[in-house]
């Protein structure tokens, strides 16, 4: 206790707003997922055209690791943090709850798209022998790129839902004199 001050006069340290922290972390990881997906569309996908030479180069470049390693960590982490945010914000406001539940459902949908649509094409482009006709390989690469745009729209919607939830929570939990209207 400071000299000359009673315990009542000391200011308490601010409490951690678990609702806001949990949704903030979910926003960061979902935005990372969006950024990585956009990067793949801008940088990776155009380089897959021109098969089989382009695919031989891509396979050579990805001889140590590949984007899948990153996404196999980030995507479940996004879903986990969305679930934590949903649990932390379940009771206070139904609008926030449903926004976060929708974001979690869409994050899971993005993985379903990945497993059902992209993985089979990844196997053709990056694992199977390059014995298919170049036109067929280019078609598969174009399908992969188009599917990635769909995935980007889904993940962008996740980010928007989490952003809206973040603003709602910030408004709901702001101290009275600093509350946003």
mmCIF file of N, CA and C in Angstrom, residues 37 40 75 79 105-122 143-158:
data_model
loop_
_atom_site.group_PDB
_atom_site.id
_atom_site.type_symbol
_atom_site.label_atom_id
_atom_site.label_comp_id
_atom_site.label_asym_id
_atom_site.label_seq_id
_atom_site.Cartn_x
_atom_site.Cartn_y
_atom_site.Cartn_z
ATOM 1 N N UNK A 37 -4.751 -16.999 -48.188
ATOM 2 C CA UNK A 37 -5.540 -17.466 -49.335
ATOM 3 C C UNK A 37 -5.438 -16.482 -50.509
ATOM 4 N N UNK A 40 -2.108 -16.907 -52.177
ATOM 5 C CA UNK A 40 -2.075 -18.055 -53.084
ATOM 6 C C UNK A 40 -2.706 -17.726 -54.429
ATOM 7 N N UNK A 75 -5.639 -23.082 -40.151
ATOM 8 C CA UNK A 75 -7.079 -23.293 -40.271
ATOM 9 C C UNK A 75 -7.691 -23.879 -38.996
ATOM 10 N N UNK A 79 -10.368 -22.037 -36.321
ATOM 11 C CA UNK A 79 -11.602 -22.642 -35.822
ATOM 12 C C UNK A 79 -11.596 -22.721 -34.295
ATOM 13 N N UNK A 105 -18.994 -21.662 -38.476
ATOM 14 C CA UNK A 105 -19.557 -22.566 -39.488
ATOM 15 C C UNK A 105 -18.909 -22.324 -40.851
ATOM 16 N N UNK A 106 -18.685 -21.069 -41.204
ATOM 17 C CA UNK A 106 -18.050 -20.763 -42.494
ATOM 18 C C UNK A 106 -16.575 -21.170 -42.507
ATOM 19 N N UNK A 107 -15.892 -21.038 -41.372
ATOM 20 C CA UNK A 107 -14.501 -21.494 -41.311
ATOM 21 C C UNK A 107 -14.427 -23.007 -41.515
ATOM 22 N N UNK A 108 -15.388 -23.715 -40.967
ATOM 23 C CA UNK A 108 -15.448 -25.165 -41.189
ATOM 24 C C UNK A 108 -15.779 -25.456 -42.645
ATOM 25 N N UNK A 109 -16.699 -24.683 -43.228
ATOM 26 C CA UNK A 109 -17.029 -24.844 -44.645
ATOM 27 C C UNK A 109 -15.797 -24.633 -45.527
ATOM 28 N N UNK A 110 -14.962 -23.677 -45.180
ATOM 29 C CA UNK A 110 -13.733 -23.449 -45.958
ATOM 30 C C UNK A 110 -12.854 -24.694 -45.941
ATOM 31 N N UNK A 111 -12.793 -25.380 -44.811
ATOM 32 C CA UNK A 111 -12.029 -26.630 -44.760
ATOM 33 C C UNK A 111 -12.695 -27.739 -45.556
ATOM 34 N N UNK A 112 -14.014 -27.793 -45.538
ATOM 35 C CA UNK A 112 -14.721 -28.789 -46.347
ATOM 36 C C UNK A 112 -14.415 -28.559 -47.823
ATOM 37 N N UNK A 113 -14.430 -27.305 -48.254
ATOM 38 C CA UNK A 113 -14.071 -26.975 -49.640
ATOM 39 C C UNK A 113 -12.642 -27.428 -49.920
ATOM 40 N N UNK A 114 -11.758 -27.170 -48.985
ATOM 41 C CA UNK A 114 -10.361 -27.561 -49.166
ATOM 42 C C UNK A 114 -10.232 -29.072 -49.336
ATOM 43 N N UNK A 115 -10.848 -29.813 -48.434
ATOM 44 C CA UNK A 115 -10.701 -31.275 -48.468
ATOM 45 C C UNK A 115 -11.415 -31.897 -49.662
ATOM 46 N N UNK A 116 -12.594 -31.406 -49.984
ATOM 47 C CA UNK A 116 -13.381 -32.025 -51.044
ATOM 48 C C UNK A 116 -13.005 -31.535 -52.441
ATOM 49 N N UNK A 117 -12.566 -30.296 -52.551
ATOM 50 C CA UNK A 117 -12.304 -29.725 -53.869
ATOM 51 C C UNK A 117 -10.814 -29.574 -54.155
ATOM 52 N N UNK A 118 -10.082 -28.975 -53.225
ATOM 53 C CA UNK A 118 -8.683 -28.658 -53.497
ATOM 54 C C UNK A 118 -7.737 -29.846 -53.356
ATOM 55 N N UNK A 119 -7.931 -30.677 -52.341
ATOM 56 C CA UNK A 119 -7.014 -31.800 -52.143
ATOM 57 C C UNK A 119 -6.925 -32.725 -53.355
ATOM 58 N N UNK A 120 -8.048 -33.102 -53.980
ATOM 59 C CA UNK A 120 -7.917 -33.946 -55.178
ATOM 60 C C UNK A 120 -7.129 -33.253 -56.298
ATOM 61 N N UNK A 121 -7.304 -31.966 -56.441
ATOM 62 C CA UNK A 121 -6.565 -31.229 -57.466
ATOM 63 C C UNK A 121 -5.102 -31.060 -57.076
ATOM 64 N N UNK A 122 -4.848 -30.874 -55.778
ATOM 65 C CA UNK A 122 -3.456 -30.826 -55.319
ATOM 66 C C UNK A 122 -2.733 -32.125 -55.640
ATOM 67 N N UNK A 143 -9.166 -24.806 -62.431
ATOM 68 C CA UNK A 143 -10.211 -25.173 -61.470
ATOM 69 C C UNK A 143 -9.752 -24.873 -60.044
ATOM 70 N N UNK A 144 -8.508 -25.208 -59.749
ATOM 71 C CA UNK A 144 -7.966 -24.942 -58.416
ATOM 72 C C UNK A 144 -8.049 -23.441 -58.120
ATOM 73 N N UNK A 145 -7.640 -22.619 -59.087
ATOM 74 C CA UNK A 145 -7.645 -21.165 -58.891
ATOM 75 C C UNK A 145 -9.064 -20.639 -58.681
ATOM 76 N N UNK A 146 -10.012 -21.125 -59.465
ATOM 77 C CA UNK A 146 -11.407 -20.693 -59.310
ATOM 78 C C UNK A 146 -11.952 -21.113 -57.951
ATOM 79 N N UNK A 147 -11.666 -22.337 -57.552
ATOM 80 C CA UNK A 147 -12.095 -22.799 -56.236
ATOM 81 C C UNK A 147 -11.486 -21.984 -55.114
ATOM 82 N N UNK A 148 -10.276 -21.504 -55.314
ATOM 83 C CA UNK A 148 -9.642 -20.678 -54.286
ATOM 84 C C UNK A 148 -10.348 -19.334 -54.153
ATOM 85 N N UNK A 149 -10.877 -18.805 -55.259
ATOM 86 C CA UNK A 149 -11.669 -17.568 -55.152
ATOM 87 C C UNK A 149 -12.914 -17.802 -54.303
ATOM 88 N N UNK A 150 -13.544 -18.951 -54.466
ATOM 89 C CA UNK A 150 -14.708 -19.282 -53.644
ATOM 90 C C UNK A 150 -14.295 -19.347 -52.174
ATOM 91 N N UNK A 151 -13.183 -20.003 -51.921
ATOM 92 C CA UNK A 151 -12.683 -20.122 -50.549
ATOM 93 C C UNK A 151 -12.366 -18.735 -49.975
ATOM 94 N N UNK A 152 -11.817 -17.855 -50.772
ATOM 95 C CA UNK A 152 -11.511 -16.488 -50.312
ATOM 96 C C UNK A 152 -12.788 -15.761 -49.915
ATOM 97 N N UNK A 153 -13.841 -15.894 -50.703
ATOM 98 C CA UNK A 153 -15.116 -15.238 -50.373
ATOM 99 C C UNK A 153 -15.655 -15.772 -49.048
ATOM 100 N N UNK A 154 -15.556 -17.076 -48.847
ATOM 101 C CA UNK A 154 -16.019 -17.679 -47.595
ATOM 102 C C UNK A 154 -15.211 -17.133 -46.415
ATOM 103 N N UNK A 155 -13.889 -17.114 -46.545
ATOM 104 C CA UNK A 155 -13.042 -16.643 -45.438
ATOM 105 C C UNK A 155 -13.198 -15.131 -45.239
ATOM 106 N N UNK A 156 -13.393 -14.386 -46.301
ATOM 107 C CA UNK A 156 -13.661 -12.948 -46.168
ATOM 108 C C UNK A 156 -14.940 -12.719 -45.361
ATOM 109 N N UNK A 157 -15.936 -13.531 -45.601
ATOM 110 C CA UNK A 157 -17.176 -13.426 -44.831
ATOM 111 C C UNK A 157 -16.922 -13.735 -43.361
ATOM 112 N N UNK A 158 -16.066 -14.717 -43.088
ATOM 113 C CA UNK A 158 -15.664 -15.014 -41.699
ATOM 114 C C UNK A 158 -15.064 -13.764 -41.061
#
